[in-house]
mmCIF file of C-alpha atoms and ligand atoms in Angstrom:
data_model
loop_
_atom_site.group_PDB
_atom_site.id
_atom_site.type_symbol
_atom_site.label_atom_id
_atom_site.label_comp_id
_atom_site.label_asym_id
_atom_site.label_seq_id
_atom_site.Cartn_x
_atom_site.Cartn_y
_atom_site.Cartn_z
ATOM 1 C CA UNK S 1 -51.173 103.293 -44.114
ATOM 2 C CA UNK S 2 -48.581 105.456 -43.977
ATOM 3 C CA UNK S 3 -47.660 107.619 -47.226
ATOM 4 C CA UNK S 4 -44.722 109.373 -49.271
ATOM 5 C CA UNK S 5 -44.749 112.519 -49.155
ATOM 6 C CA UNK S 6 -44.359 114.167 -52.186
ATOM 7 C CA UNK S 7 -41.518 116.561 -52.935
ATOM 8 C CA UNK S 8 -42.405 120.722 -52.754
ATOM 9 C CA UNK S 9 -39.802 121.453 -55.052
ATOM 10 C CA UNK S 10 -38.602 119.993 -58.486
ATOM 11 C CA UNK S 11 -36.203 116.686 -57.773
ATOM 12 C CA UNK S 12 -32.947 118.907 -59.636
ATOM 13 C CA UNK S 13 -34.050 121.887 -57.650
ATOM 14 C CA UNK S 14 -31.173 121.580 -55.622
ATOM 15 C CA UNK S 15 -28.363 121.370 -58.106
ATOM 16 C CA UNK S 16 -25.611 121.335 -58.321
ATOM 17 C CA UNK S 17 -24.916 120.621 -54.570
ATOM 18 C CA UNK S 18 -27.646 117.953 -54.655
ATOM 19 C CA UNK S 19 -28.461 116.178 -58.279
ATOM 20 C CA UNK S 20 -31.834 115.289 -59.521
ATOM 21 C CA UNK S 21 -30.569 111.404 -60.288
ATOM 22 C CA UNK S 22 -29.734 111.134 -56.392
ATOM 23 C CA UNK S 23 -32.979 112.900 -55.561
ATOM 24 C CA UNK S 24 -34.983 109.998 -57.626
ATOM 25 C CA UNK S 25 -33.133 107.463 -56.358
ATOM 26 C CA UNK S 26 -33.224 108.856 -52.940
ATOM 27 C CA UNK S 27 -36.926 109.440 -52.725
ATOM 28 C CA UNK S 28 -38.118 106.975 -55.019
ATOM 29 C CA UNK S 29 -36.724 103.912 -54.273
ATOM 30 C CA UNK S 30 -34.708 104.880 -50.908
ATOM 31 C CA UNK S 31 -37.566 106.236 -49.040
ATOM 32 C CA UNK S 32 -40.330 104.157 -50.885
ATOM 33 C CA UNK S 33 -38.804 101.274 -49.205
ATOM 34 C CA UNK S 34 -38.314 102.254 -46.109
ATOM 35 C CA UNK S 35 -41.821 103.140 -46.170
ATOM 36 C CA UNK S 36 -43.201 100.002 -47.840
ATOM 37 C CA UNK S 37 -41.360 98.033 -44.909
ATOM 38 C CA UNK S 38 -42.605 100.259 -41.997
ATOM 39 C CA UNK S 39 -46.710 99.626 -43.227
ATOM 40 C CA UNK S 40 -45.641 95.848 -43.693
ATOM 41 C CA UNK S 41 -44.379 95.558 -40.319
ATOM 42 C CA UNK S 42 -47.609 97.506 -39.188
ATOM 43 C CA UNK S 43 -50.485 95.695 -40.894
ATOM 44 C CA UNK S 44 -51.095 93.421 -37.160
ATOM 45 C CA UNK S 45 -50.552 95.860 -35.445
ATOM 46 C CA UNK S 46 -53.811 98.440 -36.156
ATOM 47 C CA UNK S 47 -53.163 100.647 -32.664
ATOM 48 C CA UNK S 48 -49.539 101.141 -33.399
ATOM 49 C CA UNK S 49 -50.345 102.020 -37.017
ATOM 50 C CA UNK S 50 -52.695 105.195 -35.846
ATOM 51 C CA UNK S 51 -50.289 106.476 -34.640
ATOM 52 C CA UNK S 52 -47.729 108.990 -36.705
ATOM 53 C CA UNK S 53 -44.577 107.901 -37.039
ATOM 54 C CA UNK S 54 -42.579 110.908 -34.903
ATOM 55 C CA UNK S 55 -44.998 109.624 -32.334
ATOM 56 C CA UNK S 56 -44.582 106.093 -32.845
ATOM 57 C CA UNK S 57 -40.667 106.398 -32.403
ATOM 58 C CA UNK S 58 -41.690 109.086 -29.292
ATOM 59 C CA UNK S 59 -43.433 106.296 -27.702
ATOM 60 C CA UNK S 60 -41.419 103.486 -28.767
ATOM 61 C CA UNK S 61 -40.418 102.649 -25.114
ATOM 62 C CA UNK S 62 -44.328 103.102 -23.499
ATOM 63 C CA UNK S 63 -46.333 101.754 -26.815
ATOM 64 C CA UNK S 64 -44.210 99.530 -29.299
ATOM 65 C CA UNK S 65 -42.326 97.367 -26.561
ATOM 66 C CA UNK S 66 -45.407 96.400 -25.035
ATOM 67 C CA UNK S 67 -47.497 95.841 -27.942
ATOM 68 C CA UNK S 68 -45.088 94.281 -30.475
ATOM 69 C CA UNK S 69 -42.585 91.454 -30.449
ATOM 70 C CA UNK S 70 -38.786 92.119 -31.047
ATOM 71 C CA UNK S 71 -38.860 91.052 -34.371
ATOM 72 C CA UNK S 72 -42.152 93.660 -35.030
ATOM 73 C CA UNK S 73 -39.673 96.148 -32.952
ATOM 74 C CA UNK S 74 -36.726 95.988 -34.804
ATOM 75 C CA UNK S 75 -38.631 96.391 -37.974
ATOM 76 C CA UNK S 76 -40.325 99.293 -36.619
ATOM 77 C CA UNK S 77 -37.278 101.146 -35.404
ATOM 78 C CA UNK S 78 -35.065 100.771 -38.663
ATOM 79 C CA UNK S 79 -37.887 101.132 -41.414
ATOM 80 C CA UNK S 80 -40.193 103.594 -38.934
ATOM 81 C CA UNK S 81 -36.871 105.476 -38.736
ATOM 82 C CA UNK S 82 -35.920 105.563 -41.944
ATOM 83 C CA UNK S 83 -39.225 106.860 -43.040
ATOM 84 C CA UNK S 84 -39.617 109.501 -40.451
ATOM 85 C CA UNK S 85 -35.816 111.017 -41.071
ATOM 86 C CA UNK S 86 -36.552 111.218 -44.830
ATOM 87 C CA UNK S 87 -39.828 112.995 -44.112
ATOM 88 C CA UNK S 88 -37.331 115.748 -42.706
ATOM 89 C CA UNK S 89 -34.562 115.827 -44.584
ATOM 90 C CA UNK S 90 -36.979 116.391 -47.807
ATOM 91 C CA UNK S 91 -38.998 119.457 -45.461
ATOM 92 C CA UNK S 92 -35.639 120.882 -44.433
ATOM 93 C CA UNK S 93 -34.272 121.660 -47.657
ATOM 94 C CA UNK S 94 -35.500 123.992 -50.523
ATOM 95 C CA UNK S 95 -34.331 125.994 -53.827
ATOM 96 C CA UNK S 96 -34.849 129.154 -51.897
ATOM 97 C CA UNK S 97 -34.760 130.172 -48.015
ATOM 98 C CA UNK S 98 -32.897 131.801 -45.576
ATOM 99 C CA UNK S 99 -29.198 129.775 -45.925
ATOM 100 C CA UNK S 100 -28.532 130.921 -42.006
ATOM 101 C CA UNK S 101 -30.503 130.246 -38.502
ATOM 102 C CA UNK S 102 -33.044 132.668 -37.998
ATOM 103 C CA UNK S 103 -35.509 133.603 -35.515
ATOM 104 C CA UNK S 104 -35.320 131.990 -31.901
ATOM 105 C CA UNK S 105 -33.432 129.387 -32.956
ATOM 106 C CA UNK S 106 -30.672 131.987 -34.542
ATOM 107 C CA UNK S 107 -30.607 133.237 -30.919
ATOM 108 C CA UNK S 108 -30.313 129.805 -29.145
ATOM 109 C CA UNK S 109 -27.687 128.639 -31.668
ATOM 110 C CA UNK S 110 -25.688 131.485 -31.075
ATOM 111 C CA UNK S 111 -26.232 131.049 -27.246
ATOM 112 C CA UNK S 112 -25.460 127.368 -26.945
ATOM 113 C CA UNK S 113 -22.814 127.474 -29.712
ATOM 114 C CA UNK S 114 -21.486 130.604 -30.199
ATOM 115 C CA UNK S 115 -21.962 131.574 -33.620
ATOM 116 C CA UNK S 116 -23.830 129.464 -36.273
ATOM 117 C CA UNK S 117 -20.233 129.223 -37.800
ATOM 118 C CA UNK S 118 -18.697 127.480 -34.916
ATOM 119 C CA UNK S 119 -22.257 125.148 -34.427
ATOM 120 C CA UNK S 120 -21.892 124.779 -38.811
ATOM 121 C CA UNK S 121 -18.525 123.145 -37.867
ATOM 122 C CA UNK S 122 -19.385 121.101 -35.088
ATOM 123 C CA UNK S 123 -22.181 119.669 -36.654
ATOM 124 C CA UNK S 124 -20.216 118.563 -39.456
ATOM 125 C CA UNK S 125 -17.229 117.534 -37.694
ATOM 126 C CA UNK S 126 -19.531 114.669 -36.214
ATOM 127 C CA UNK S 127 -21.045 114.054 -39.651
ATOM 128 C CA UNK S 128 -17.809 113.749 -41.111
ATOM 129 C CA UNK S 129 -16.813 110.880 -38.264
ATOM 130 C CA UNK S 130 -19.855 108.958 -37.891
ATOM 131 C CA UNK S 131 -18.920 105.982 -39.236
ATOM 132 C CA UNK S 132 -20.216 103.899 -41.870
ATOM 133 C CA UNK S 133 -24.029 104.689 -42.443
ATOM 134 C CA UNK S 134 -26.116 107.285 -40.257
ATOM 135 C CA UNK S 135 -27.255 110.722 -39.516
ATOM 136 C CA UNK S 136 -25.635 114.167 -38.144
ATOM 137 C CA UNK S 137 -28.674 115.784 -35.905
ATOM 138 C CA UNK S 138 -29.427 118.889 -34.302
ATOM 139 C CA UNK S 139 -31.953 118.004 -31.713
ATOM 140 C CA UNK S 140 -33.739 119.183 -28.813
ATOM 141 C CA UNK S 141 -32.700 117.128 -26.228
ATOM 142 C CA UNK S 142 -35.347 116.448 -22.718
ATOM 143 C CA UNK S 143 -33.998 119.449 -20.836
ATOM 144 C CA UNK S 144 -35.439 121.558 -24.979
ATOM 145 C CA UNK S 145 -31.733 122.239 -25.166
ATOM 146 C CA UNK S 146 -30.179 122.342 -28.333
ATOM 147 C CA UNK S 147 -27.286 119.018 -28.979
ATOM 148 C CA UNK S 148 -25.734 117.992 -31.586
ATOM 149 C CA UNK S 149 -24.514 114.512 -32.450
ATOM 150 C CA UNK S 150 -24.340 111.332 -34.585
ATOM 151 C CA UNK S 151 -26.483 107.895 -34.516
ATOM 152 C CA UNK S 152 -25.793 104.599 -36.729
ATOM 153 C CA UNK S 153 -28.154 103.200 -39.392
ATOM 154 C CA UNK S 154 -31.626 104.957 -38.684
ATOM 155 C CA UNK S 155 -31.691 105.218 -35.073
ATOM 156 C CA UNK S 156 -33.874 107.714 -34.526
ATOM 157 C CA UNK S 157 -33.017 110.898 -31.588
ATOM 158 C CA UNK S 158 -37.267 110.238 -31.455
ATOM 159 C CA UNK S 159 -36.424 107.094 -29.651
ATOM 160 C CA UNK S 160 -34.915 109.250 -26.556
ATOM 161 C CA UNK S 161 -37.714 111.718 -26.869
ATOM 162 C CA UNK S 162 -34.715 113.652 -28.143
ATOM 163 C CA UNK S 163 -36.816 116.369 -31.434
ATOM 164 C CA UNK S 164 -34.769 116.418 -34.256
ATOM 165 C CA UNK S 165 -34.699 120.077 -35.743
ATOM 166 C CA UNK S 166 -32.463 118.718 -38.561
ATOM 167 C CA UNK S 167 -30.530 116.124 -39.885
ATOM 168 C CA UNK S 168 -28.050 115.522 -42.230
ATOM 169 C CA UNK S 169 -28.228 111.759 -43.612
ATOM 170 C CA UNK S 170 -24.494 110.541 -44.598
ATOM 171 C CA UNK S 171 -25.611 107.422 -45.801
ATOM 172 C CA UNK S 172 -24.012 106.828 -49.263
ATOM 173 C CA UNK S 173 -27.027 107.173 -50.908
ATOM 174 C CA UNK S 174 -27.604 110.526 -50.068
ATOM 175 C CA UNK S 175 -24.463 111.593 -51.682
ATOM 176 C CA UNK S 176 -22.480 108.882 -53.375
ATOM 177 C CA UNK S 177 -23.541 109.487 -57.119
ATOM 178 C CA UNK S 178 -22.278 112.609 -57.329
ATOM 179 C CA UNK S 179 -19.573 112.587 -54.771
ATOM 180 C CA UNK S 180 -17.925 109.179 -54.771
ATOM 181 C CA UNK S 181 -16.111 108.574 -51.682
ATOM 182 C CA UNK S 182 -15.862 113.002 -50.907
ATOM 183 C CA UNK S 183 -18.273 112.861 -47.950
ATOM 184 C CA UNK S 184 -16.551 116.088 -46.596
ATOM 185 C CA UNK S 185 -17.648 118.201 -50.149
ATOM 186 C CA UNK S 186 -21.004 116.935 -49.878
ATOM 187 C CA UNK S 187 -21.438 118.044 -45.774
ATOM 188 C CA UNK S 188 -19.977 121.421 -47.432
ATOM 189 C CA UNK S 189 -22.427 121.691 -50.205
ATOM 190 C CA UNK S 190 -25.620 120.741 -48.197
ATOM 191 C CA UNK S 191 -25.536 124.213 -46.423
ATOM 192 C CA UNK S 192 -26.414 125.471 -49.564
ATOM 193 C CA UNK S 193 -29.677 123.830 -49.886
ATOM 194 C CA UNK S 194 -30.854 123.892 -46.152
ATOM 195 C CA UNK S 195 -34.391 125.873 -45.682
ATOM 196 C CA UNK S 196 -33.703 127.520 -42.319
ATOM 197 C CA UNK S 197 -37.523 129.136 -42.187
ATOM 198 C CA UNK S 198 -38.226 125.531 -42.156
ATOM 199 C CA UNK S 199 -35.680 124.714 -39.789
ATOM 200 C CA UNK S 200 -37.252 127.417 -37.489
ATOM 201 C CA UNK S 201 -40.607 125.922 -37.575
ATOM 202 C CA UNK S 202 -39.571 122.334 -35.983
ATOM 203 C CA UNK S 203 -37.355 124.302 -33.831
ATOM 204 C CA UNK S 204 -41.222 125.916 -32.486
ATOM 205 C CA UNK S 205 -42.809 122.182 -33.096
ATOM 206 C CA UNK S 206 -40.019 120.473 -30.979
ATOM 207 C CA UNK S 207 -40.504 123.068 -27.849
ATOM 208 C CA UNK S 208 -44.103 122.176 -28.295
ATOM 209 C CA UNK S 209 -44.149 118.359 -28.139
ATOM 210 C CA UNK S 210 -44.381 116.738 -25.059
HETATM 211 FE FE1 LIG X 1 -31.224 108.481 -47.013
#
């Protein structure tokens, strides 16, 4: 069975730019479900369920499409997804830590993008314009260079053996009770929760995992 984690930091650590109520709702009901779903589709299926779930989404093309039916799939991509990128998003963001890139990543942003400015605004150009529900990532892609894009829903950059170093979820829920409709101010005020010493760290774990 697969857990919730349990927050590092206070849930209204991160106000004002993220509010306790949406950090309750968000982990406590938002994730819980996600989570409840992704055992429930896993209780038949004991091999998959050994498995972690970066690893299960990893695999997805070599393990869960020839051990599980498309329904057990499906379920397994949305809810296996869902729990996974909310593992992250809570690890990537603190009260305290480094608000800019640093170590090797610092360097390979600034090599593949320029400056973390220009990468800051491409990443949340494509957050801003992914539409309806989804996530902004900065991944590793299969060549361990750094991309940046969208996906729908909880599609998961895992599924492509693609590492996510961090994602930004613009699903309403991670935003919509303190900033209504103003997705752009909350892809502004994010930056100034985001724990790039964590960030750093699954930048190492991605150039790691094979
Ligand atoms: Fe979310």
């Amino acid at each position: 069975m697969h857990t919730l984690p349990t927050l590092t930091y206070a849930y209204e650590a991160l106000e004002p730019h993220i509010d306790g109520l949406t950090m309750h709702v968000h982990h406590d009901k938002h994730h819980q479900t996600y989570l409840d779903k992704f055992n429930a589709a896993l209780s038949n299926y004991p091999e998959l369920a050994k498995l972690s779930a970066e690893d299960l989404l990893w695999h997805f093309e070599d393990r869960v499409k020839t051990e599980a039916p498309a329904d057990i799939q499906a379920a397994l991509k949305n809810h296996g997804g869902g729990f996974e990128h909310h593992n992250i998003f809570w690890e990537i963001m603190s009260p305290n830590g480094p608000r800019e890139a640093v170590g090797d990543l610092a360097a390979a942003i600034s090599s593949k993008f320029i400056s973390f400015l220009d990468f800051r605004t491409k990443l949340i150009d494509v957050a801003t314009k992914q539409f309806g529900s989804g996530w902004a990532w900065l991944v590793l892609d299969e060549n361990k260079e750094l991309a940046i894009y969208s996906l729908p829903n909880q599609d998961s950059p895992l599924l492509n053996k693609h590492y996510p170093i961090m994602g930004i979820d613009v699903w309403e829920h991670a935003y919509y009770l303190k900033y209504q409709n103003r997705r752009p101010e909350y892809l502004e005020a994010i930056w100034n929760v985001l724990d790039w010493q964590q960030i750093e760290a699954r930048y190492q774990m991605g150039l790691k995992k094979s």
